[in-house]
Short mmCIF file of C-alpha atoms in Angstrom, two decimals:
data_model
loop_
_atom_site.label_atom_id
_atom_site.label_comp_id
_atom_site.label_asym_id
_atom_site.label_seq_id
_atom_site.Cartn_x
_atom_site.Cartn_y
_atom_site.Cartn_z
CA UNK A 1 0.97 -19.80 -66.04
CA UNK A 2 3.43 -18.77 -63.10
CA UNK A 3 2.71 -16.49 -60.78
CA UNK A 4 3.60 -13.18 -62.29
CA UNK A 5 1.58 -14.05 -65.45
CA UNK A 6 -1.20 -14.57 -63.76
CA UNK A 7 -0.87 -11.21 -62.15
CA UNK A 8 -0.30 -9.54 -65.19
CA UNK A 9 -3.57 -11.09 -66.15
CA UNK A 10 -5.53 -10.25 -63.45
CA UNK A 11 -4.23 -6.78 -63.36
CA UNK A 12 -4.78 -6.25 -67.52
CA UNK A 13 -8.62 -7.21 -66.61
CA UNK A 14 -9.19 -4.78 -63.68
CA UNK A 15 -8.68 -1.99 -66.18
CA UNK A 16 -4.78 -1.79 -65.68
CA UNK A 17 -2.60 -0.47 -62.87
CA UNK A 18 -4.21 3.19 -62.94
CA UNK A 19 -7.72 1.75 -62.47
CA UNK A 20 -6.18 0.24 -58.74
CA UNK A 21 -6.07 2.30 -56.04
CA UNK A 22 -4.64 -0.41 -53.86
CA UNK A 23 -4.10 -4.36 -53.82
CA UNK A 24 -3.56 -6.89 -51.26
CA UNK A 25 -4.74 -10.35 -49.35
CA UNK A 26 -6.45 -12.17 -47.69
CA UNK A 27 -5.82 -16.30 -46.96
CA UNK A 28 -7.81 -16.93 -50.25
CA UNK A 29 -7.95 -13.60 -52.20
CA UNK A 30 -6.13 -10.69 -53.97
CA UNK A 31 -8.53 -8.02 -53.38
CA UNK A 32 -8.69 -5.17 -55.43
CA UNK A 33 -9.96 -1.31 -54.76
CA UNK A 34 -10.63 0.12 -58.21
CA UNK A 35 -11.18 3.79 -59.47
CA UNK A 36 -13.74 2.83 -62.45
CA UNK A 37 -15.70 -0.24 -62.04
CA UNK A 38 -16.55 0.05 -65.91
CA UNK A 39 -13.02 -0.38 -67.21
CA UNK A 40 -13.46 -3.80 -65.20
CA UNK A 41 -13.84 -7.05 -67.65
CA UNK A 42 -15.26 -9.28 -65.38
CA UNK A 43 -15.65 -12.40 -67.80
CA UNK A 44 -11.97 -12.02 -68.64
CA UNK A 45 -11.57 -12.08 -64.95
CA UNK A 46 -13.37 -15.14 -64.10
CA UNK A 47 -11.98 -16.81 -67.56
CA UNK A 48 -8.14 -16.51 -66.52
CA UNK A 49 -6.42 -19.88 -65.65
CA UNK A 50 -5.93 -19.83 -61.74
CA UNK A 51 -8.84 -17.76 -61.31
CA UNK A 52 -11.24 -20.01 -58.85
CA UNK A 53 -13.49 -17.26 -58.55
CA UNK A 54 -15.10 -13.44 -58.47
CA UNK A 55 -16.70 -11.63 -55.49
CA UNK A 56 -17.75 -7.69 -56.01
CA UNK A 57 -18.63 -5.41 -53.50
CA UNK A 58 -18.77 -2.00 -54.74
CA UNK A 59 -15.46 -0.98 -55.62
CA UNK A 60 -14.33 -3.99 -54.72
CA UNK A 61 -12.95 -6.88 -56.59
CA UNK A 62 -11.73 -9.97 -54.62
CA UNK A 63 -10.36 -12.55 -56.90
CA UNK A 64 -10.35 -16.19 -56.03
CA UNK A 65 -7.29 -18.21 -56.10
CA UNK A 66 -6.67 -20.53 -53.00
CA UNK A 67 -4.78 -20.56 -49.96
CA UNK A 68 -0.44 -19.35 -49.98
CA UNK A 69 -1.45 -18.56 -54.06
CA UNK A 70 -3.45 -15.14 -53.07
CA UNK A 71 -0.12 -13.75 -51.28
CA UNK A 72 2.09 -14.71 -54.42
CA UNK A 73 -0.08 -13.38 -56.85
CA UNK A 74 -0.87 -10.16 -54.83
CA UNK A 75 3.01 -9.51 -53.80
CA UNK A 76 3.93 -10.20 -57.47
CA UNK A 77 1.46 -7.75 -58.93
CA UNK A 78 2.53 -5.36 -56.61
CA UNK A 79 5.88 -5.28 -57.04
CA UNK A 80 5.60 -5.73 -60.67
CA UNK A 81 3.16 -2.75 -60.89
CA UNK A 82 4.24 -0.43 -57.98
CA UNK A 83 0.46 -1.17 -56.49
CA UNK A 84 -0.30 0.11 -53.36
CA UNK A 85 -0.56 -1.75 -50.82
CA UNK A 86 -1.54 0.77 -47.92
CA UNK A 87 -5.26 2.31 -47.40
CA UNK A 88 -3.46 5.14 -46.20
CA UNK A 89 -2.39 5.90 -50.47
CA UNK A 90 -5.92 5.48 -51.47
CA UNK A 91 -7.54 8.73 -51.92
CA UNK A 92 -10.51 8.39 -49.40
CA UNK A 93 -13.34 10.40 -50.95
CA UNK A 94 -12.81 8.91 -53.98
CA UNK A 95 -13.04 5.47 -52.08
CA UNK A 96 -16.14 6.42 -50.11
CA UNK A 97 -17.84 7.75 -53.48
CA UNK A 98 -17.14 4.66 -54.91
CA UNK A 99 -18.45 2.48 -52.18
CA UNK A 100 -21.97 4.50 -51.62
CA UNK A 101 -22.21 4.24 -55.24
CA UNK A 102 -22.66 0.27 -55.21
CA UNK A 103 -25.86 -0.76 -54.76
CA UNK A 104 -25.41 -3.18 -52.00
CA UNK A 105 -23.55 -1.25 -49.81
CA UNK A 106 -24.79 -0.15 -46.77
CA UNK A 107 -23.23 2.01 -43.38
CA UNK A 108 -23.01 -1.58 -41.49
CA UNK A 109 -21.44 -3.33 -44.20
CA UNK A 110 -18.44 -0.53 -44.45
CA UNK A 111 -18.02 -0.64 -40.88
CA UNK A 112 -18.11 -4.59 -41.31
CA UNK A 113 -15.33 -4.32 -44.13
CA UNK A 114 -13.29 -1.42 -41.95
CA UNK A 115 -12.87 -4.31 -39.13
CA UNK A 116 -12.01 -6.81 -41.80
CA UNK A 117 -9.33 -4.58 -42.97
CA UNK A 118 -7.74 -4.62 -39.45
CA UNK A 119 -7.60 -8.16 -39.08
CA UNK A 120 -7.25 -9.73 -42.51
CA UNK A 121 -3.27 -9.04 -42.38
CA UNK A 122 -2.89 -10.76 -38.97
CA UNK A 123 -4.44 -13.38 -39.97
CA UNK A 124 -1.18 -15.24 -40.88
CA UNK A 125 0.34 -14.44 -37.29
CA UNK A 126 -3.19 -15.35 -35.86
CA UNK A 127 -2.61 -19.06 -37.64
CA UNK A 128 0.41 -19.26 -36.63
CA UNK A 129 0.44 -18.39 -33.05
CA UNK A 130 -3.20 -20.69 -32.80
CA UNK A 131 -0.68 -23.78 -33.92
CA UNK A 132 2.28 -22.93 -31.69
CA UNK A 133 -0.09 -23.28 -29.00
CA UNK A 134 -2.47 -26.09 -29.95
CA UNK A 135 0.51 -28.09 -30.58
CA UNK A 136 1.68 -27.05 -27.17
CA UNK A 137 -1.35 -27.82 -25.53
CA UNK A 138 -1.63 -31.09 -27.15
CA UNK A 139 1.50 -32.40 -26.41
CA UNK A 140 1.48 -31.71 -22.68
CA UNK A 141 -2.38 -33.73 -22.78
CA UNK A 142 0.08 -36.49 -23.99
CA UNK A 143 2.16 -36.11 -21.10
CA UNK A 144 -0.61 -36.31 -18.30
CA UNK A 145 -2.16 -39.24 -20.35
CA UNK A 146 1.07 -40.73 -20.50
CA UNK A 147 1.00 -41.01 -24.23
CA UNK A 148 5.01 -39.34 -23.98
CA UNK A 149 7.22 -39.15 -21.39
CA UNK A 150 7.44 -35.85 -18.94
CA UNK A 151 10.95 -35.35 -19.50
CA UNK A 152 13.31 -32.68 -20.46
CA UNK A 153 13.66 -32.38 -23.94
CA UNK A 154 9.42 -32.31 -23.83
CA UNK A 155 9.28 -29.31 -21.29
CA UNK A 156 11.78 -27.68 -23.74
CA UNK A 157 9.49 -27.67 -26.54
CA UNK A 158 6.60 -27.19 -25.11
CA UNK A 159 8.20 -23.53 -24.19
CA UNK A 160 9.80 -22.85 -27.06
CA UNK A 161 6.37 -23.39 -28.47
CA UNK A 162 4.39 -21.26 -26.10
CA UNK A 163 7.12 -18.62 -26.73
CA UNK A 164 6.29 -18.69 -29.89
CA UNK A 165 2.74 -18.70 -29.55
CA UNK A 166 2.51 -15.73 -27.01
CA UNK A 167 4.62 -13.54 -29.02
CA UNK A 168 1.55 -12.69 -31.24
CA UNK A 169 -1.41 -13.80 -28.48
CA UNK A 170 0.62 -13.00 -25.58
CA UNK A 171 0.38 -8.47 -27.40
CA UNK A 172 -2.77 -8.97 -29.60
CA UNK A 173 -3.91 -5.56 -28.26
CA UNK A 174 -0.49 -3.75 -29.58
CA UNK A 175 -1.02 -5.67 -32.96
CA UNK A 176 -4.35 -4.59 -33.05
CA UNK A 177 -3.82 -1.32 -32.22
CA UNK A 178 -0.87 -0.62 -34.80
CA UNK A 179 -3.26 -2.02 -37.54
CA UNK A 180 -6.19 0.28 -36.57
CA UNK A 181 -3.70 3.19 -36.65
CA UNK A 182 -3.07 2.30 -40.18
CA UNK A 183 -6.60 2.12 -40.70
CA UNK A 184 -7.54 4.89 -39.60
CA UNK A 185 -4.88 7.25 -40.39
CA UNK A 186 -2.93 8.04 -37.22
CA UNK A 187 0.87 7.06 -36.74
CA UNK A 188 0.97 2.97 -36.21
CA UNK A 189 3.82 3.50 -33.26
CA UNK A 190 1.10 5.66 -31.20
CA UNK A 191 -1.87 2.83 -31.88
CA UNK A 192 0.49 0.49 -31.01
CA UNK A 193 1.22 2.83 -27.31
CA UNK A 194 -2.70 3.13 -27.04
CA UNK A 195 -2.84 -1.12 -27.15
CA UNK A 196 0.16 -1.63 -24.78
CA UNK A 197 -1.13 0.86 -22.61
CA UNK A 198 -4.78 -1.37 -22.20
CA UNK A 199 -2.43 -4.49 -21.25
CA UNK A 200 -0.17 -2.18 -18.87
CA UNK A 201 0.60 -3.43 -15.22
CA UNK A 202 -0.24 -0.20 -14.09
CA UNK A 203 -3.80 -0.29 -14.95
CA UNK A 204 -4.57 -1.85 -11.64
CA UNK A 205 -2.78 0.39 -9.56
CA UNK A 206 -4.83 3.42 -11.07
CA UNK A 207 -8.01 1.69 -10.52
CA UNK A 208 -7.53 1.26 -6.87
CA UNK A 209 -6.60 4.94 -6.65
CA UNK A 210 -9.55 5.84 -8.31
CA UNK A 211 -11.53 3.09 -6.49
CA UNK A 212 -12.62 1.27 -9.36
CA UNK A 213 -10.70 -1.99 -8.47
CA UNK A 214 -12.73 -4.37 -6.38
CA UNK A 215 -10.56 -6.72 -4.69
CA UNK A 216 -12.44 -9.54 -3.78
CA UNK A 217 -13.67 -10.18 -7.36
CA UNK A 218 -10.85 -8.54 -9.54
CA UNK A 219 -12.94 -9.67 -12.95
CA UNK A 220 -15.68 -7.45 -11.78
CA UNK A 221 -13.98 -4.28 -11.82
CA UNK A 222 -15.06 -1.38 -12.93
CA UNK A 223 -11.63 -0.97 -14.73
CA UNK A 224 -8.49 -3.48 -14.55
CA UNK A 225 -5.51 -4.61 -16.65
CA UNK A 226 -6.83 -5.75 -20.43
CA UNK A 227 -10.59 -4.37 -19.84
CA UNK A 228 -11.93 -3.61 -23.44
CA UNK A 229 -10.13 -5.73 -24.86
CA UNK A 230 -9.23 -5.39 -28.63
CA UNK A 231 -12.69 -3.79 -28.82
CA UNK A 232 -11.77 -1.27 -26.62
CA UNK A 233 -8.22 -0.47 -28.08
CA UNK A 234 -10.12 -0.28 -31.55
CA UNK A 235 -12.42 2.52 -30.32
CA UNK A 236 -8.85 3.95 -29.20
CA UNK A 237 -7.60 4.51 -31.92
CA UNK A 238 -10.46 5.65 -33.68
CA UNK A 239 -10.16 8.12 -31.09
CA UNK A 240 -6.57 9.03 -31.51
CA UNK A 241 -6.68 8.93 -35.49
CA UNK A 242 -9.38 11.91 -34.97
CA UNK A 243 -6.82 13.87 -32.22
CA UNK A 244 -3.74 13.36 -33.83
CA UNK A 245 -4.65 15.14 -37.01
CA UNK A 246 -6.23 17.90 -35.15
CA UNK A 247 -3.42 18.80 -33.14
CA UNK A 248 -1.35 18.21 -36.27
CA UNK A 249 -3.27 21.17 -38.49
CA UNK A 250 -3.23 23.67 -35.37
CA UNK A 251 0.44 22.85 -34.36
CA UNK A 252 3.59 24.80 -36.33
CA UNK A 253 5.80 22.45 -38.80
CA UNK A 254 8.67 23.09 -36.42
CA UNK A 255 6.99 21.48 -33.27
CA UNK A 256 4.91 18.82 -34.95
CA UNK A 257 7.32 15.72 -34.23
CA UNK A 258 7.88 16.74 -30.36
CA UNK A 259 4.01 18.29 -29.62
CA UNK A 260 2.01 15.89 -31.86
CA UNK A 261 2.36 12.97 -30.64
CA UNK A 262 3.10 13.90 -26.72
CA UNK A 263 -0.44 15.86 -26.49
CA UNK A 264 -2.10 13.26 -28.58
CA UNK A 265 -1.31 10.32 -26.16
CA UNK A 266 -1.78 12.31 -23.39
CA UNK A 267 -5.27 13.43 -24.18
CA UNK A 268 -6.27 9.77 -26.22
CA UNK A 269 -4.96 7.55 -22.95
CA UNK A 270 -6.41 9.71 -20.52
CA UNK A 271 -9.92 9.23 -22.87
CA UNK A 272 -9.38 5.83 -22.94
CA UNK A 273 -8.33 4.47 -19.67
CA UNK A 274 -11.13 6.48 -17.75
CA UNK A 275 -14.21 6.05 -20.13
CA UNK A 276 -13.15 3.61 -23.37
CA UNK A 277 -11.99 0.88 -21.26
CA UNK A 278 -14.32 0.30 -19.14
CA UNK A 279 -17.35 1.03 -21.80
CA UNK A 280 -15.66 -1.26 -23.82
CA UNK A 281 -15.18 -3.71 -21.12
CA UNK A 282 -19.31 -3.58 -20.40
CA UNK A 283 -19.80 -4.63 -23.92
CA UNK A 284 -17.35 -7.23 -24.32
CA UNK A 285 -18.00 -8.98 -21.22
CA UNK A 286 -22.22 -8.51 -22.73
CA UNK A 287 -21.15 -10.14 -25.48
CA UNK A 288 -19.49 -13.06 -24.30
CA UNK A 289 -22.22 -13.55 -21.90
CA UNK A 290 -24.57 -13.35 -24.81
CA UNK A 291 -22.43 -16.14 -26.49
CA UNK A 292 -22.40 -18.38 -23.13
CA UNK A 293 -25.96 -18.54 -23.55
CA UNK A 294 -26.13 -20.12 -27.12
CA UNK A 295 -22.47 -21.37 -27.58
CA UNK A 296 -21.46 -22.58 -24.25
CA UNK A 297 -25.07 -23.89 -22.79
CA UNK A 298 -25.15 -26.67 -20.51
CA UNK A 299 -28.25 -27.56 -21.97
CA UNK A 300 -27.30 -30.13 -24.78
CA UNK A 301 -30.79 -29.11 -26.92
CA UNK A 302 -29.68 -25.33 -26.67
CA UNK A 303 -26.10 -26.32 -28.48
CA UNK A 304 -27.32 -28.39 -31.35
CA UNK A 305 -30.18 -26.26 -32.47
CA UNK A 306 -27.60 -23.30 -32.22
CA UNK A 307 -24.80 -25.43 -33.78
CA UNK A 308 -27.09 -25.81 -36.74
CA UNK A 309 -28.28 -22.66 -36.82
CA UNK A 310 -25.04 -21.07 -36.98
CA UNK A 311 -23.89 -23.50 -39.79
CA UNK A 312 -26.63 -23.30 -42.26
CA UNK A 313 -27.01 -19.45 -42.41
CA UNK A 314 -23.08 -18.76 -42.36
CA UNK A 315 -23.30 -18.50 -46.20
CA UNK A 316 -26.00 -16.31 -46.70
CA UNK A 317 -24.44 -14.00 -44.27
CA UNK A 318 -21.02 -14.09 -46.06
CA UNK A 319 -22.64 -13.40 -49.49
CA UNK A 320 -24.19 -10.16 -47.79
CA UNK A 321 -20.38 -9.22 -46.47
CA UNK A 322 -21.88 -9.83 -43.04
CA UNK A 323 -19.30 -12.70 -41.82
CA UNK A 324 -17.07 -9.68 -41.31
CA UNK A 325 -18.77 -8.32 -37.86
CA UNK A 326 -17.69 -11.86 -36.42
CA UNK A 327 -14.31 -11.05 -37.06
CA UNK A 328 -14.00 -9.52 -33.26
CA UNK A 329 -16.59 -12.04 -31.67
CA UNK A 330 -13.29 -14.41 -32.78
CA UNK A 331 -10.90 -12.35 -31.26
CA UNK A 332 -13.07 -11.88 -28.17
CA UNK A 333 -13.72 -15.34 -27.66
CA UNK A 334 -9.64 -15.95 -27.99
CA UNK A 335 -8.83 -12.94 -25.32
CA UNK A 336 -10.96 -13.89 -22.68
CA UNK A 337 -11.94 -17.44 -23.18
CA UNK A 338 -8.28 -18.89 -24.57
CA UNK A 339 -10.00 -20.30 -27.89
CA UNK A 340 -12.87 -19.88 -30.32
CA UNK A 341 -15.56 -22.15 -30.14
CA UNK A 342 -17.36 -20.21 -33.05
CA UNK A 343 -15.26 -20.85 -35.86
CA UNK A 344 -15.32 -24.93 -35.89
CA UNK A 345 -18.81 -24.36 -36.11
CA UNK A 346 -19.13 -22.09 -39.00
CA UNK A 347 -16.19 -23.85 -40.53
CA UNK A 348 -18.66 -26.34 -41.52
CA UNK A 349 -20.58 -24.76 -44.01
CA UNK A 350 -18.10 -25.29 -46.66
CA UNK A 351 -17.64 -28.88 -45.82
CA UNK A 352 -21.70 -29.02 -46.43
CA UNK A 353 -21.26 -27.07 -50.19
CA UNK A 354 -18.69 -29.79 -50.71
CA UNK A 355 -21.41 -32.69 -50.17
CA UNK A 356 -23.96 -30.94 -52.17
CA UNK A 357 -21.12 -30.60 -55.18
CA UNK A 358 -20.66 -34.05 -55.22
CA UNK A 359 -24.29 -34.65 -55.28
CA UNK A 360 -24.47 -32.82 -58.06
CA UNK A 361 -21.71 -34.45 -59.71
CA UNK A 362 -23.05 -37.52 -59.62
CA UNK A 363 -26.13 -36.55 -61.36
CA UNK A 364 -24.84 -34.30 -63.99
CA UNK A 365 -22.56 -37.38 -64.94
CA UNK A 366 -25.58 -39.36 -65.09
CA UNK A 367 -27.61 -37.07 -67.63
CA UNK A 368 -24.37 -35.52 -69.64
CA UNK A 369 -23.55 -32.21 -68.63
CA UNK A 370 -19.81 -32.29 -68.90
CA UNK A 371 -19.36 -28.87 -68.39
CA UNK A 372 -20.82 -29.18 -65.29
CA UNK A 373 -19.10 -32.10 -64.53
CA UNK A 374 -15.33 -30.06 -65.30
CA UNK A 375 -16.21 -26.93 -62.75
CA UNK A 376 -16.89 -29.56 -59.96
CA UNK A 377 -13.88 -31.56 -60.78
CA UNK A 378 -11.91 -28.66 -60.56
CA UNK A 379 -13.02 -26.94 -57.66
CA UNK A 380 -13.64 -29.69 -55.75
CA UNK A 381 -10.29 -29.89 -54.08
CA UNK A 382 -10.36 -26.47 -53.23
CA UNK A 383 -13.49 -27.13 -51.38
CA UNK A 384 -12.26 -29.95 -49.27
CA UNK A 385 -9.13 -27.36 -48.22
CA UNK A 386 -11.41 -25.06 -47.09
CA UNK A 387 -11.82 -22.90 -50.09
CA UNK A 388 -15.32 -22.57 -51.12
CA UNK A 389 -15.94 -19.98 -53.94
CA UNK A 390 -15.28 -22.15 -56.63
CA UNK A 391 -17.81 -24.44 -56.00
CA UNK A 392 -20.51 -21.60 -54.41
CA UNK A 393 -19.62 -19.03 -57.21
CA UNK A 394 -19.44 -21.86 -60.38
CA UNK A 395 -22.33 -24.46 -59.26
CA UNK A 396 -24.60 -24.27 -56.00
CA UNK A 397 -25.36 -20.69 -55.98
CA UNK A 398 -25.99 -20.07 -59.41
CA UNK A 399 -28.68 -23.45 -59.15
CA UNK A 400 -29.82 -21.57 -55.99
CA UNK A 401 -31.45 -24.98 -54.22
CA UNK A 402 -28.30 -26.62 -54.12
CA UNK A 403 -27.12 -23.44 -52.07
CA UNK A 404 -30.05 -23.93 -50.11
CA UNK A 405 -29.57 -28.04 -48.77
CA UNK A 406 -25.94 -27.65 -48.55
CA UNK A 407 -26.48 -25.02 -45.87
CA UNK A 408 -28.92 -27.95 -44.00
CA UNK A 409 -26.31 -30.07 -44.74
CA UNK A 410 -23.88 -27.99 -43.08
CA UNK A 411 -26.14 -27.73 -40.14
CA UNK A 412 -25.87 -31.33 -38.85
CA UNK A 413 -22.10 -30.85 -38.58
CA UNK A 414 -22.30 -27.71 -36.72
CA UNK A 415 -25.00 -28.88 -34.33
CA UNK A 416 -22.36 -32.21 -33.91
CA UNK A 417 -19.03 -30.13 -33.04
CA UNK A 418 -21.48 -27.45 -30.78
CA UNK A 419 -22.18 -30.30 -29.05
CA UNK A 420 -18.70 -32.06 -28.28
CA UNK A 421 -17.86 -28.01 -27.59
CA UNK A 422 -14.90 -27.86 -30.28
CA UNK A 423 -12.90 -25.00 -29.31
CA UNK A 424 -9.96 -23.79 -31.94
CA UNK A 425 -6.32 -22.18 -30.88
CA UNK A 426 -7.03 -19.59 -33.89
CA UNK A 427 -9.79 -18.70 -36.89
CA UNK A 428 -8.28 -19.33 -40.45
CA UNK A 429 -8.98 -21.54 -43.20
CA UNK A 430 -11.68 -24.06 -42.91
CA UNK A 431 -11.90 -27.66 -44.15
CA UNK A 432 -9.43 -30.30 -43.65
CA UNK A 433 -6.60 -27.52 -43.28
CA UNK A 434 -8.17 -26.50 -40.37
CA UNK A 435 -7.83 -29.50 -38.80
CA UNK A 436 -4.39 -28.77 -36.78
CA UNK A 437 -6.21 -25.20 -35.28
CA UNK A 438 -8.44 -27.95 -32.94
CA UNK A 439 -7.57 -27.73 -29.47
CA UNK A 440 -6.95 -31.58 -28.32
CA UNK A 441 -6.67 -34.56 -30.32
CA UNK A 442 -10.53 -35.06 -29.16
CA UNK A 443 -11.34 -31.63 -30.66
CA UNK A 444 -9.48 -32.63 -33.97
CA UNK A 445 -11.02 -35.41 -33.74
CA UNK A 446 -14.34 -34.00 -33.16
CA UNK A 447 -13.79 -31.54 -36.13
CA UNK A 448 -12.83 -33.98 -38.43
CA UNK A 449 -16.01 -36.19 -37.51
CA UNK A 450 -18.45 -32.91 -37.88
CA UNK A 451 -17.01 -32.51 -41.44
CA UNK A 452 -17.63 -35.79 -42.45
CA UNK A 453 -21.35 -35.46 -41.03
CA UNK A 454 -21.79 -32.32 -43.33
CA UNK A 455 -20.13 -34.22 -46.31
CA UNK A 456 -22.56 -36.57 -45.99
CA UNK A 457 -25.77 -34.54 -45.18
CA UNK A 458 -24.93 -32.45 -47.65
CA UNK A 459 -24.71 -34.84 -50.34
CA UNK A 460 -28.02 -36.62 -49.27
CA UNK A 461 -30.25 -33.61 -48.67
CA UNK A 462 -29.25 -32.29 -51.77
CA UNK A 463 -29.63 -35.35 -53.63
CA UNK A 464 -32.94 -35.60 -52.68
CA UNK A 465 -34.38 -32.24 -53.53
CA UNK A 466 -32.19 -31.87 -56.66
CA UNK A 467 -33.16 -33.93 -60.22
CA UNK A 468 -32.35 -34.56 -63.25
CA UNK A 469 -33.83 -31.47 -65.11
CA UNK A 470 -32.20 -29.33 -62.86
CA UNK A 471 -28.78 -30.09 -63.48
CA UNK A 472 -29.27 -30.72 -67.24
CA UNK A 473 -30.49 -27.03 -67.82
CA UNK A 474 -27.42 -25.80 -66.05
#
């Protein structure tokens, strides 16, 4: 089945192109807004070949099918279809009746998915730019180690690569802001102003007008260039979606283009230099703090038990839609620390399912559950590149105590690369894909090490707990 097949399928069993309201991607999934939920054949769904898995939330349909496949599928059903792709189409009541209608919705897991939605399409330029750099950063390691030689042609690529690279990291608060803009409603080119303005040169200048600047310490100001962060800029633009269309309904046709977006800017920045940015910049600097204390301990005990900790509940948290709120502690942890210490960590909690799948493999060859043994043989690749739904969706979660030890599992890995303090260049797919993100060849190596650890716990925590009867009554 090629690619537009498969969308054709997948649309036919979400009720048809009328029951969409919108379609697009993540790394893994085509995800799915849909008008009636009961027009929705979810066996069908789960049944069609290339389908690795199902997740609902709500309204909500997010169909499995692997890493570079979800942007295919999703581009070819939406150009097959017409689908639309923007939130901005969607007609919002209808989406928010939708959404309180599902039963395990709540007020922090829509503001949890409204974050995801900003960063889920930078998430290719995120990869990206995290691998320009690492590569950068590793290569000039080689040169001080002497592993290549510090000559020319080396300098060269080492800035093409870091031109590269800070063409997305170097304005992640303009990318961030034109995304929330088309979150929220307001005009992209204006969220993008409200992001360049928090990274503007100028900011310091005010603030020692003001005299919020402190010169000794110029961290410690009460406002300065890049305060907030992305955190900030995202309250921004909340801000300006809200202005924008007020001045809009009170301001004549005729003027709208000239007044609009003049007075909205002018009262939004004013807003959000003065009291957003440095409000924002109070939390953001609390929560990396707050992280310091658990992530970046010097106390050795402190790491692993948080390491493992972090690892064996990452799961649960993503089958509540909670692994969406650490969306920005990622991009924090990239803006003011230069990498993300959190995401090796959690990374591991697929490796651990993986273990536990193979665990029960073995067994369910043993007593003669072949259908068993086909789902892991299938999804079992997947797994080790970092997608995990197959093999959560189709064989630990449904046996529930599988899910269980391959979250321990998981937790000996993460309390392994906490330790060695694995830092990443970016947050994207787990598993061995992930293994190029890994500031340093230690780091990769370090990553590649904590897998192996959950691998292996995984597979012999769950092989003790699990027997025979369990996996032949699958």
């Amino acid at each position: 089945m090629n690619n537009l097949d498969l969308a054709k399928s997948i649309v036919k069993s979400l009720g048809g192109k009328d029951n969409i309201n919108k379609s697009f991607n993540c790394m893994t999934r085509m995800r799915s807004e849909i008008k009636d939920t009961s027009k929705v054949n979810e066996e069908e769904l789960k049944n069609i070949d290339g389908v690795l898995g199902l997740v609902k939330e709500g309204n909500s349909y997010q169909v499995v099918l692997g890493p570079g496949k979800a942007k295919k599928v999703t581009d070819e059903a939406i150009n097959y279809f017409g689908l639309s792709r923007d939130s901005k189409d969607t007609d919002w009541e209808e989406n928010k009746k939708n959404i309180k209608a599902g039963q395990k919705n709540s007020a922090v897991k829509g503001t949890l998915k409204l974050i995801a939605d900003i960063f889920i399409p930078m998430i290719p330029a995120i990869i990206a730019a995290g691998l320009f750099f690492g590569f950068a950063s590793l290569m000039e390691q080689f040169v001080k180690q002497g592993v290549l030689v510090n000559s020319q042609t080396v300098n060269t690529i080492v800035l093409v690569l870091k031109l590269f690279s800070g063409s997305f990291l170097g304005y992640f608060a303009i990318y961030t802001g034109i995304r929330s803009a088309e979150v929220f409603g307001a005009t992209p080119a204006l969220g993008g102003m409200i992001g360049a303005i928090s990274i503007g040169a100028n900011i310091n200048e005010i603030s020692k007008i003001f005299g919020l600047f402190n010169e000794k310490v110029p961290l410690e100001s009460i406002l300065f260039t890049g305060k907030g962060g992305i955190i900030g800029v995202i309250f921004g633009v909340w801000l300006l979606s809200k202005v924008e269309k007020s001045i809009r309904k009170a301001v004549p046709d005729v003027l709208d283009l000239i007044v609009t977006p003049f007075v909205s800017i002018t009262v939004t920045g004013l807003i959000f230099v003065f009291a957003i940015m440095p409000v924002a910049g109070f939390i953001s600097d609390g929560l990396v703090a707050a992280l310091s204390v658990i992530i970046n301990s010097n106390i050795a005990v402190v790491r692993i038990l948080s390491g493992f900790i972090l690892s064996a509940v990452f799961l649960p948290m993503v089958l509540l839609g909670l692994h969406h709120g650490l969306i920005p502690i990622y991009a924090v942890q990239l803006e003011q620390m230069g990498g993300v210490s959190l995401f090796p960590v959690l990374a591991m909690a697929g490796a651990g399912q993986v273990g536990a799948a193979i665990a029960i493999y073995t067994t369910a060859k043993k007593v003669g559950n072949q259908k068993l043994v086909k789902i892991i043989n299938g999804a079992l690749p997947a797994g080790f590149l970092g997608v995990g739904e197959p093999l959560i969706y189709g064989v630990t979660l449904p046996m529930f105590k599988p899910f269980i030890t391959a979250g321990l599992g998981a937790g000996f890995g993460g309390a392994f690369v906490m330790l060695m303090n694995v830092t990443a260049s970016a947050w994207g797919p787990s598993g061995l894909v992930a293994l190029p993100l890994m500031q340093g060849y230690k780091g990769i190596l370090y990553y590649f090490i904590g897998l192996v650890i959950s691998y292996i716990m995984g597979f012999i925590i769950t092989k003790l707990v699990i027997k025979d009867k369990d996996v032949l009554n699958v």
